[in-house]
XYZ file of C-alpha atoms in Angstrom:
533
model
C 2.825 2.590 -11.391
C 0.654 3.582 -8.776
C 5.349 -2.795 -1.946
C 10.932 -11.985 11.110
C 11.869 -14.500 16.274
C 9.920 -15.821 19.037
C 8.471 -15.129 22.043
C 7.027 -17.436 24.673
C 3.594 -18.411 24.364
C 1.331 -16.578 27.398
C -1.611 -17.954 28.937
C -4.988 -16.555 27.316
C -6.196 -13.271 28.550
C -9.910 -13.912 30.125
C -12.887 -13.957 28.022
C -13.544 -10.457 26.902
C -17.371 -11.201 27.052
C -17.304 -10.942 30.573
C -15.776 -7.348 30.674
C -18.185 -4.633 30.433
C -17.829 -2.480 27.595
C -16.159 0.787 27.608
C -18.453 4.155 27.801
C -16.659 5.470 24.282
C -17.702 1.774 22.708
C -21.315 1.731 23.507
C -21.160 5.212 22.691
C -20.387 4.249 19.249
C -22.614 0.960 18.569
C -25.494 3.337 20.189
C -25.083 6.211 17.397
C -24.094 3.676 14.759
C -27.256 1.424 15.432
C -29.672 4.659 15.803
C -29.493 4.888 11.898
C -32.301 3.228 10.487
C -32.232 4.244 7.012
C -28.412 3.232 6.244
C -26.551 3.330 3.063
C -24.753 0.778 1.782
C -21.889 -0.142 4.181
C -19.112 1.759 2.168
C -21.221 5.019 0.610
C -20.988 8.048 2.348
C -23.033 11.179 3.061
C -22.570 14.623 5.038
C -24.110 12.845 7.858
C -22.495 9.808 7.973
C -19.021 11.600 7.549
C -19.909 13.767 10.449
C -21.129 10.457 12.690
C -17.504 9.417 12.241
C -15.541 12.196 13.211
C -17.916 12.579 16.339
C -17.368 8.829 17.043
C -13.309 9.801 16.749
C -13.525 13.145 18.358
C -15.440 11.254 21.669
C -12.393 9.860 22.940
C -12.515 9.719 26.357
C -9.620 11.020 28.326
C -8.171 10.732 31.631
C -6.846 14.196 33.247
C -3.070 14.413 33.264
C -2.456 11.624 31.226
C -1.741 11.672 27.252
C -4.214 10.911 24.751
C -4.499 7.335 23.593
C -2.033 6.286 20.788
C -0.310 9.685 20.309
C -2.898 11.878 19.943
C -2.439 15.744 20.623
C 0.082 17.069 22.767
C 0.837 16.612 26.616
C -0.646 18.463 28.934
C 2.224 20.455 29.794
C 2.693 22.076 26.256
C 5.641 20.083 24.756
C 5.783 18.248 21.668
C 3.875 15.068 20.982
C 6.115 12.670 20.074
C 3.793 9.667 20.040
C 4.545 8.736 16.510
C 8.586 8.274 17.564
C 8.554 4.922 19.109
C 6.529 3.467 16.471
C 8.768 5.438 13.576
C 11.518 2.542 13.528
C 9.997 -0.516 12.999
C 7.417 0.964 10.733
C 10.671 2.291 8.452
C 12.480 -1.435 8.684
C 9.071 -2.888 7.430
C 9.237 0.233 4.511
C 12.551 -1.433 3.382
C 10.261 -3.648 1.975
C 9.031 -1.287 -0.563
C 12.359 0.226 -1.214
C 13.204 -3.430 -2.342
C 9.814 -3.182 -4.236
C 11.224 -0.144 -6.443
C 14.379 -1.013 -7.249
C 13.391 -3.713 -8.386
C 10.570 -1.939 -10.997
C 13.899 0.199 -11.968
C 16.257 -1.921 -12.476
C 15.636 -3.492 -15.540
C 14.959 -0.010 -16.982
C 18.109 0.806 -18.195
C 20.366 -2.496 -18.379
C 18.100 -4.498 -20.601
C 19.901 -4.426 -23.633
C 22.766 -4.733 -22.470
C 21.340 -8.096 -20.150
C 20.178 -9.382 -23.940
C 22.667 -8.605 -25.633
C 25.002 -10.320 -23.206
C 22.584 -13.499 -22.946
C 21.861 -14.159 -25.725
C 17.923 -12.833 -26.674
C 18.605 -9.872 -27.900
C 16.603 -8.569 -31.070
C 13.686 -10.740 -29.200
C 11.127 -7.835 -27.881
C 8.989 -10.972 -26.781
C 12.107 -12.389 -24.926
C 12.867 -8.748 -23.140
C 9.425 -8.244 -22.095
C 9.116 -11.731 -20.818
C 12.072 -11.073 -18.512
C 10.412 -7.596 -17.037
C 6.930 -10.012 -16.825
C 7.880 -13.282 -15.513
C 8.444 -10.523 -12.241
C 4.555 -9.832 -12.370
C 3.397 -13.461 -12.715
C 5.859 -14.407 -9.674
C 4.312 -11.337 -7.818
C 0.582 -12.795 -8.518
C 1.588 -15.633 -6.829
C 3.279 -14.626 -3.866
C 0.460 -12.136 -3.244
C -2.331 -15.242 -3.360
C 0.161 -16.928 -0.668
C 0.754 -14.219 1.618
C -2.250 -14.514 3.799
C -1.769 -18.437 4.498
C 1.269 -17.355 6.141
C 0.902 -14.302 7.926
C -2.154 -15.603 9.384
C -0.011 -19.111 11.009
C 3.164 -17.451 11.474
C 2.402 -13.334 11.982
C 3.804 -10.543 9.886
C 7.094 -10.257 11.089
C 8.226 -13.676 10.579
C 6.524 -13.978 7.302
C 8.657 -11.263 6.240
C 11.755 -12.285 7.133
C 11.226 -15.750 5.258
C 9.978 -13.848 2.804
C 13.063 -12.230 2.265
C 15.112 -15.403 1.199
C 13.368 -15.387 -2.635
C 14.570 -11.550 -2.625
C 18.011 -12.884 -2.104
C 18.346 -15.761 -3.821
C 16.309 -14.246 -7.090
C 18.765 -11.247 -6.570
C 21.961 -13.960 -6.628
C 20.886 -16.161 -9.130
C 20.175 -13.091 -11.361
C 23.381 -11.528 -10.867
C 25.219 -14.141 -11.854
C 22.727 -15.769 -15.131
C 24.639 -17.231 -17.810
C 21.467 -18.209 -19.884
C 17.693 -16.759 -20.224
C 16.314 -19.748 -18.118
C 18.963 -18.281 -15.350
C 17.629 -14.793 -15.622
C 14.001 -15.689 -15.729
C 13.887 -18.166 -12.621
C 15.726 -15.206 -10.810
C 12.751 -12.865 -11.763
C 10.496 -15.290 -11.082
C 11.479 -15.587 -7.378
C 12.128 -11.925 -6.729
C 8.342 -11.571 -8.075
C 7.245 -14.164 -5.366
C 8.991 -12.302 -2.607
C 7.671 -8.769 -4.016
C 3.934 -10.280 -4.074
C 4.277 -11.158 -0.372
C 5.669 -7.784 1.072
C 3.117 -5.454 -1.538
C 0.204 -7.374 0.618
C 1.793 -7.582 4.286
C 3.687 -4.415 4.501
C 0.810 -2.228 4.336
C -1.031 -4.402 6.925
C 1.648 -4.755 9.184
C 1.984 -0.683 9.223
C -1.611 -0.129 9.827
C -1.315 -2.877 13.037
C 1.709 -1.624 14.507
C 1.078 2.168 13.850
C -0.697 4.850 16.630
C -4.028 5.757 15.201
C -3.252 9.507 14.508
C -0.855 8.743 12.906
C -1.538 5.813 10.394
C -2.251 7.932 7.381
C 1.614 8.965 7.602
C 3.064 6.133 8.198
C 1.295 4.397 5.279
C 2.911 6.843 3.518
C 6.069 5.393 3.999
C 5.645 2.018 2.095
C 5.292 4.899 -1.774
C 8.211 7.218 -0.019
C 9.816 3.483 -0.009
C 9.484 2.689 -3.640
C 9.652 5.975 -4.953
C 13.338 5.700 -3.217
C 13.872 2.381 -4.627
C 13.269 3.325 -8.095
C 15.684 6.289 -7.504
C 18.295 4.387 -5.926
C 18.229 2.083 -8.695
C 18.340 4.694 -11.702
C 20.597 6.733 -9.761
C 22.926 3.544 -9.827
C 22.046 2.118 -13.257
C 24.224 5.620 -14.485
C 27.393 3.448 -14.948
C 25.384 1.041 -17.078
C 26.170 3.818 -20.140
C 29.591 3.159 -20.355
C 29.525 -0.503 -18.754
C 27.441 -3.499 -20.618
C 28.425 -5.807 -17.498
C 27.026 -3.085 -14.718
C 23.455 -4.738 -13.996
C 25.487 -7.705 -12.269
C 26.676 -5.511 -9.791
C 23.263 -3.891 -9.642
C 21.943 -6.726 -8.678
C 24.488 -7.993 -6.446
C 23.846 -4.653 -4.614
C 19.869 -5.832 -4.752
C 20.696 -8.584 -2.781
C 22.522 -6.637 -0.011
C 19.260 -5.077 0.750
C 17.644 -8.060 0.824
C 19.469 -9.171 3.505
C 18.873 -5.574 5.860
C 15.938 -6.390 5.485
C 15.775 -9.863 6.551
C 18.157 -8.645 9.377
C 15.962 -5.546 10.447
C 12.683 -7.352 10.853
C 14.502 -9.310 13.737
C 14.481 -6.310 15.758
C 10.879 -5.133 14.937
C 8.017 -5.401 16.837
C 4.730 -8.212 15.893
C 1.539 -6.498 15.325
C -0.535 -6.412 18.527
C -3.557 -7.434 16.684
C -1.955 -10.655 14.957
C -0.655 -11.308 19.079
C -3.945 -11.081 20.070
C -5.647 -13.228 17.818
C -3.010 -15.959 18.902
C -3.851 -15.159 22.460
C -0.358 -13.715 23.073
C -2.088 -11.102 25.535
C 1.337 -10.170 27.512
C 3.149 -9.841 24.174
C 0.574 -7.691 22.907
C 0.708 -5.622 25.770
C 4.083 -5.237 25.884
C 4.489 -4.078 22.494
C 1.335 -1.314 23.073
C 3.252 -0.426 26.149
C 6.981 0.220 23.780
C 4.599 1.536 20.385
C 1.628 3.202 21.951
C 1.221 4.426 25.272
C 2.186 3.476 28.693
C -0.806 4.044 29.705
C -4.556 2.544 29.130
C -2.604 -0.769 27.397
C -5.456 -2.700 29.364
C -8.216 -0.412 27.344
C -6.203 -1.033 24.164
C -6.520 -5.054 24.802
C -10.250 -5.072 25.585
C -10.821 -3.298 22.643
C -8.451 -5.445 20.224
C -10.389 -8.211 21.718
C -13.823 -7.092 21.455
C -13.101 -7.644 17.764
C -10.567 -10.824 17.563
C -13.034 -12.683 20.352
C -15.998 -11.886 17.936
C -14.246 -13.123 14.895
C -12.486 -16.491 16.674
C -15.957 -17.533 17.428
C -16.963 -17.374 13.896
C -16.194 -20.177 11.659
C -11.856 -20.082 10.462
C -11.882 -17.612 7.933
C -11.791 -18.995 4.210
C -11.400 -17.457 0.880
C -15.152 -18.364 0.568
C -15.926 -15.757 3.165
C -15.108 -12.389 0.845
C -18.797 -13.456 -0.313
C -20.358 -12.541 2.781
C -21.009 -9.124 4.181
C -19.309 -7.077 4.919
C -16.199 -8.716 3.712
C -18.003 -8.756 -0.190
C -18.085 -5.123 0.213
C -14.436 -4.572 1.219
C -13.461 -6.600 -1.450
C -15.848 -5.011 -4.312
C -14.144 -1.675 -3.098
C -10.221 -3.312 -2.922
C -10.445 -4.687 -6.487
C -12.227 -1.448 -7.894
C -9.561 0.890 -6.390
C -6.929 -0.903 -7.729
C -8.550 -1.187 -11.714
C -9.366 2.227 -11.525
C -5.956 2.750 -10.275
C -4.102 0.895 -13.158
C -6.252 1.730 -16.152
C -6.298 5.597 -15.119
C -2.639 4.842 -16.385
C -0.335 5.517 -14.184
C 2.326 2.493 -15.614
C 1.345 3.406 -19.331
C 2.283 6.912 -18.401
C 5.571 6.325 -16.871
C 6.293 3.923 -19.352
C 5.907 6.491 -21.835
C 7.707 9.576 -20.227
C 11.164 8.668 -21.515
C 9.840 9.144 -24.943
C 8.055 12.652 -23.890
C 11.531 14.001 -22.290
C 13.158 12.972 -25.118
C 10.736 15.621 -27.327
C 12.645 18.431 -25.371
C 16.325 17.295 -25.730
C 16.488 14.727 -22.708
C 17.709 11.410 -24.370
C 18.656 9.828 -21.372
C 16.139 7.215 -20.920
C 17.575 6.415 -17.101
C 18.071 10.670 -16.590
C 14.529 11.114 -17.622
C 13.231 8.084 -15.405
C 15.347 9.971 -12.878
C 13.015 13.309 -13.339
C 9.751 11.112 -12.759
C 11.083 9.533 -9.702
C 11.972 12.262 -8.043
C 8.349 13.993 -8.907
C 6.966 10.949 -7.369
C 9.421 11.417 -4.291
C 7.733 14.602 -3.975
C 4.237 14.118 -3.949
C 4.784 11.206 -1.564
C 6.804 13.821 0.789
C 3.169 15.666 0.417
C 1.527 13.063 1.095
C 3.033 12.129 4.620
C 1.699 15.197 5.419
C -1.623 15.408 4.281
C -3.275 11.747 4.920
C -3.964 12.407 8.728
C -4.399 16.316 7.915
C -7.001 16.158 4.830
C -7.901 12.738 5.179
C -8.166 9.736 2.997
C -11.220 9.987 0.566
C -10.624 13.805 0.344
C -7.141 13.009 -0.949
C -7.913 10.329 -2.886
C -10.923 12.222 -4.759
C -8.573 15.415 -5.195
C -5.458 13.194 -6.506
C -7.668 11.675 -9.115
C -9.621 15.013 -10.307
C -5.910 16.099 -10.511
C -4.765 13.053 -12.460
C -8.017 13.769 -14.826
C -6.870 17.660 -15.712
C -3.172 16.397 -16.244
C -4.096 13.631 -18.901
C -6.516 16.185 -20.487
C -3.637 18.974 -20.439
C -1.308 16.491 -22.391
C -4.439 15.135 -24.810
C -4.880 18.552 -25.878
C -1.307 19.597 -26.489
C -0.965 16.577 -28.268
C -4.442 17.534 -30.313
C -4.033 21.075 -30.900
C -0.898 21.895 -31.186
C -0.203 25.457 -31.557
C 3.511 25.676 -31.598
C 5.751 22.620 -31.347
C 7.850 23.542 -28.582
C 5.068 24.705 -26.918
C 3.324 22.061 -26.992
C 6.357 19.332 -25.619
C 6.565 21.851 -22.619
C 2.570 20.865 -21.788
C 3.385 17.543 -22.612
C 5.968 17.600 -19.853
C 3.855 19.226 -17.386
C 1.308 17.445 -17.691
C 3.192 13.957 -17.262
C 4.994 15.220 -14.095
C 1.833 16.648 -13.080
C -0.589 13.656 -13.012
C 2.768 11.546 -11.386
C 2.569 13.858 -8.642
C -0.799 13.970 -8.203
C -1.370 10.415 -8.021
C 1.940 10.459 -5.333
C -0.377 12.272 -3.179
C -3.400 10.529 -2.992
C -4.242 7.092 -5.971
C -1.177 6.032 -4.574
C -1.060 5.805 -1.315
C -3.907 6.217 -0.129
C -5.547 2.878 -2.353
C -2.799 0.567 -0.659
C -3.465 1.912 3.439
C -7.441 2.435 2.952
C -8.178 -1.314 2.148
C -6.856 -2.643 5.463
C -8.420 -0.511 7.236
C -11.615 -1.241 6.302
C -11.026 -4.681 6.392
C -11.939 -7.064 9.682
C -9.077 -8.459 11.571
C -10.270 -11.927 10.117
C -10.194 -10.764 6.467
C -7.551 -8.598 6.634
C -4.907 -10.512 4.873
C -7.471 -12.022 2.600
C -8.727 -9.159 1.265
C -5.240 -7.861 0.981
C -4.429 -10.468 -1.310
C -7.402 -10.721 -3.250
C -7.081 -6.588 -4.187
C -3.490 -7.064 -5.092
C -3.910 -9.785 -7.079
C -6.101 -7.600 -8.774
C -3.649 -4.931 -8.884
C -1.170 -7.138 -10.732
C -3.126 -8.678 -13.128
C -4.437 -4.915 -14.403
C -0.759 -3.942 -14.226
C 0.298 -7.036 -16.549
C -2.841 -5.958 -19.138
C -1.303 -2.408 -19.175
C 2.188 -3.163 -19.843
C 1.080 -5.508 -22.256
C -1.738 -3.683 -24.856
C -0.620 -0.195 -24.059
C 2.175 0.793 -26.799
C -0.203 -1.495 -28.924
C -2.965 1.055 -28.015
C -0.690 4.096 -28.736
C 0.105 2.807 -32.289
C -3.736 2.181 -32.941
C -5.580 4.864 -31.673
C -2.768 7.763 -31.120
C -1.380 8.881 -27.969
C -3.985 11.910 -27.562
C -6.519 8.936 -27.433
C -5.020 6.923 -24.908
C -4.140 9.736 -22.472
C -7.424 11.268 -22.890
C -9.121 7.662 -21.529
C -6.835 7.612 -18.830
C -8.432 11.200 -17.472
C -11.542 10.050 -18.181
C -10.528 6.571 -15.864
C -9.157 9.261 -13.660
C -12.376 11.131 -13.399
C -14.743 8.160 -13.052
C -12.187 6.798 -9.942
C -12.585 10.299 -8.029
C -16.565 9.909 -8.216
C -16.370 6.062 -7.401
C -13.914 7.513 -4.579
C -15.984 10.356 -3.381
C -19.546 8.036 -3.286
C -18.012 4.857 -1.795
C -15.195 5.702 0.469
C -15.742 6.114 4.149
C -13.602 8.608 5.731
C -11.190 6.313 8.513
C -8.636 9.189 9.477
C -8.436 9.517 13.362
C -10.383 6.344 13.889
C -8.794 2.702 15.291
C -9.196 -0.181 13.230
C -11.923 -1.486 15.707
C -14.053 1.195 16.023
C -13.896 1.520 11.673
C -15.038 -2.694 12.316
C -17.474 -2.562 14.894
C -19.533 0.518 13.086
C -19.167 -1.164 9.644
C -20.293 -4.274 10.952
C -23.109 -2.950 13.444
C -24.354 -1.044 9.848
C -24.461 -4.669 8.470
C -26.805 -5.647 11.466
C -29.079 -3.185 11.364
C -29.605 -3.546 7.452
C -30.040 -7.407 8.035
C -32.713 -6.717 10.861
């Protein structure tokens, strides 16, 4: 493939537009609206790239006191341990995802036996429907998502969210009929669709700047570990036809730590802020952040939340407007490049290209793949804040692009039979890992942080709807495809996909490592200015 309490209500915080700004702020509006001749907002050059990490890299700091949000170390030589305080609630909201992947996995091995025991089987329409009706609920929840984050915040949202993962869970576990199993699917889909969108929001909010990039690696270290969890699990299923009921039974469990976990997590300072919930807001900066400069932190949430409550209540008709049109062009792209390079085609097909070397274990060779995606996620926890986003996201697609072409030639020229199922195997784990690195994660955390605080969950949900509908089209015409044109064909179009998405990638992406969400909104929208003038 390529993803709730109360608090008492606090008087509002003063107008911000009395409060002068900060030295680092007008130090950024002032280089930002210096550049006459600007791109458009999202395309990148040397120069721009290097305005940006100035703009990060101009922090101003106090002496003897930490940097803001966990950057560096202290000044006494120790560790920095800024990302600790933040590490908790950013791995309850990753349970989430985990949810997410088991879910993908486990149908994969069971379905048979869930036919065969209902009733439908010999019906490929009738299997697939029951793996699909999960997509079509997940297009659904992910439209709704952003009406109810925005009234009711993230954390709440995903607590309520979790009662479709339980009761879809239940009422699949224990389906007597097809209309049983479906409806089940159906409402796990709706939950799935909500947490894909939030989640990664949520993560970006609550996260220190420095280390965002990591942290929204968690939500694909989360699925890859749900798929694995459920494979590793679905084992049994080879010797017992009735084992998916207990698998998801155990689905349902989670459900519920979830539901349970978010109680204890922290709400997004932004989403406080925007409700005027300044002493919650600052109390949760003060627990995630730093203990310091939390009144710096609010004027600067502000300066953007102030801005945007003046405006007119955000709509769906406002991804039309600058710059939110351009966020949006960019969240749907990523995510059809990110589909049709083929990332569910390929997966779906790997059982069949382990079985070429002896592994007939459909769930053993799943297995394989999910741990290969483990991996690269591992990698990419690592690399997001070090390398960047668009530098990982342009490699993990040029990457994707030689793997497909390393399979479409040992599929076209094959020299030696066992030869060529060996480059057929690297090649498939290959371009999974690859796109664990950077097509992966990087497409889900890089859309919400370019997105305004008002649009945020809009744009969120209009890019994952995206995403689903793509995924449905792939799952649907792509064995279809295979027996048409040949599996040499197919894979070769997905490196070709692959290598058009690192160019779209490297020409439209803007670099946001090291950068808060505000200053990546105030620049972006002081470049929309300055193009209007």
């Amino acid at each position: 493939m390529a993803v709730l309490w109360s608090t008492p209500v606090c008087p509002p915080f003063p107008r911000y537009a009395a409060t002068p700004l900060s030295p680092r702020k007008l130090g950024l509006i002032t280089l930002v609206s210096r550049r006459r001749r600007a791109p458009a907002d999202f395309r990148t050059t040397p120069a721009r790239d290097s305005l940006i990490t100035r703009s990060s890299a101009d922090r101003q700091r106090k002496p003897g006191v930490e940097e803001d949000e966990g950057h560096g170390h202290q000044e006494d030589g120790s560790s920095d341990l800024g990302w600790l305080p933040a590490l908790p609630h950013v791995m309850i909201a990753s349970m989430a995802n985990f949810l997410f992947g088991y879910h993908i996995g486990v149908m994969n091995g069971p379905i048979e036996a869930i036919a065969k025991e209902l009733g439908f089987d010999g019906s490929p329409f009738l299997e697939g429907l029951v793996v699909s009706i999960f997509i079509v609920g997940a297009f659904i929840g992910c439209l709704s998502s952003s009406s109810f984050s925005d009234m009711l915040g993230y954390r709440l949202t995903l607590q309520i969210d979790s009662i479709p993962l339980i009761l879809g869970a239940l009422l699949s576990a224990q389906a007597h009929s097809l209309y049983e199993m479906l409806c089940g699917r159906f409402l796990v889909g709706l939950g799935i669709g909500v947490n894909t969108v939030l989640v990664p929001i949520y993560i970006s909010e609550v996260s220190p700047t420095r280390y965002r990039g990591s942290f929204g690696s968690l939500c694909q270290i989360g699925t890859c570990l749900g798929i694995i969890a459920s494979l590793s699990l679905d084992l049994p299923s080879e010797s017992d036809p009735h084992w998916w009921r207990s698998l998801l039974f155990i689905a349902s469990g989670f459900g519920g730590v979830l539901m349970l976990g978010m109680q204890f997590a922290a709400e997004s300072p932004r989403w406080l802020c925007k409700m005027e919930r300044v002493a919650d807001a600052e109390r949760v900066i003060r627990s995630l952040w730093s203990k310091t400069n939390v009144e710096n932190y609010i004027k600067e949430i502000q300066s953007v939340t102030k801005n945007d409550a003046s405006n007119s209540k955000a709509s769906w008709f406002d991804l039309l407007v600058e710059p939110h049109n351009k966020v949006a062009f960019i969240g749907g792209s990523l995510f059809i490049l990110q589909q049709f390079s083929g990332i569910n085609g390929v997966l779906y097909f790997s059982s069949l290209t382990f079985h070429d070397i002896g592994i007939t274990s459909g769930s053993l060779a799943s297995l394989y793949v999910g741990i290969t995606n483990f991996v690269g996620s591992l990698f990419a926890l690592y690399l997001m804040d070090n390398q960047g986003r668009k530098r990982l996201l342009v490699g993990s697609y040029v990457g994707m692009a030689f793997s497909m072409f390393v399979v479409a030639l040992a599929i076209f020229s094959p020299t030696d039979d066992d030869l060529s199922h060996t480059f057929s195997v690297f090649g498939s784990l290959m371009y999974i890992f690859t796109f664990a690195i950077g097509a992966g994660p990087v497409t889900g955390l890089i859309i919400p942080e370019l997105s305004s605080a008002q649009m945020r969950s809009k744009i969120m949900a209009f890019s994952f709807s995206i995403h689903w509908i793509c995924n449905f089209l792939v799952g649907l015409y792509f064995l279809e495809l295979v027996e048409k044109l040949g599996v040499g064909a197919v894979y070769a179009a997905f490196g070709s996909v692959s290598l058009l998405s690192a160019m779209f990638a490297a020409y439209f992406i803007v670099e946001t490592k090291g950068r808060s969400l505000e200053e990546i909104e105030i620049s972006l929208n002081s470049n929309t200015t300055n193009r209007g003038r």
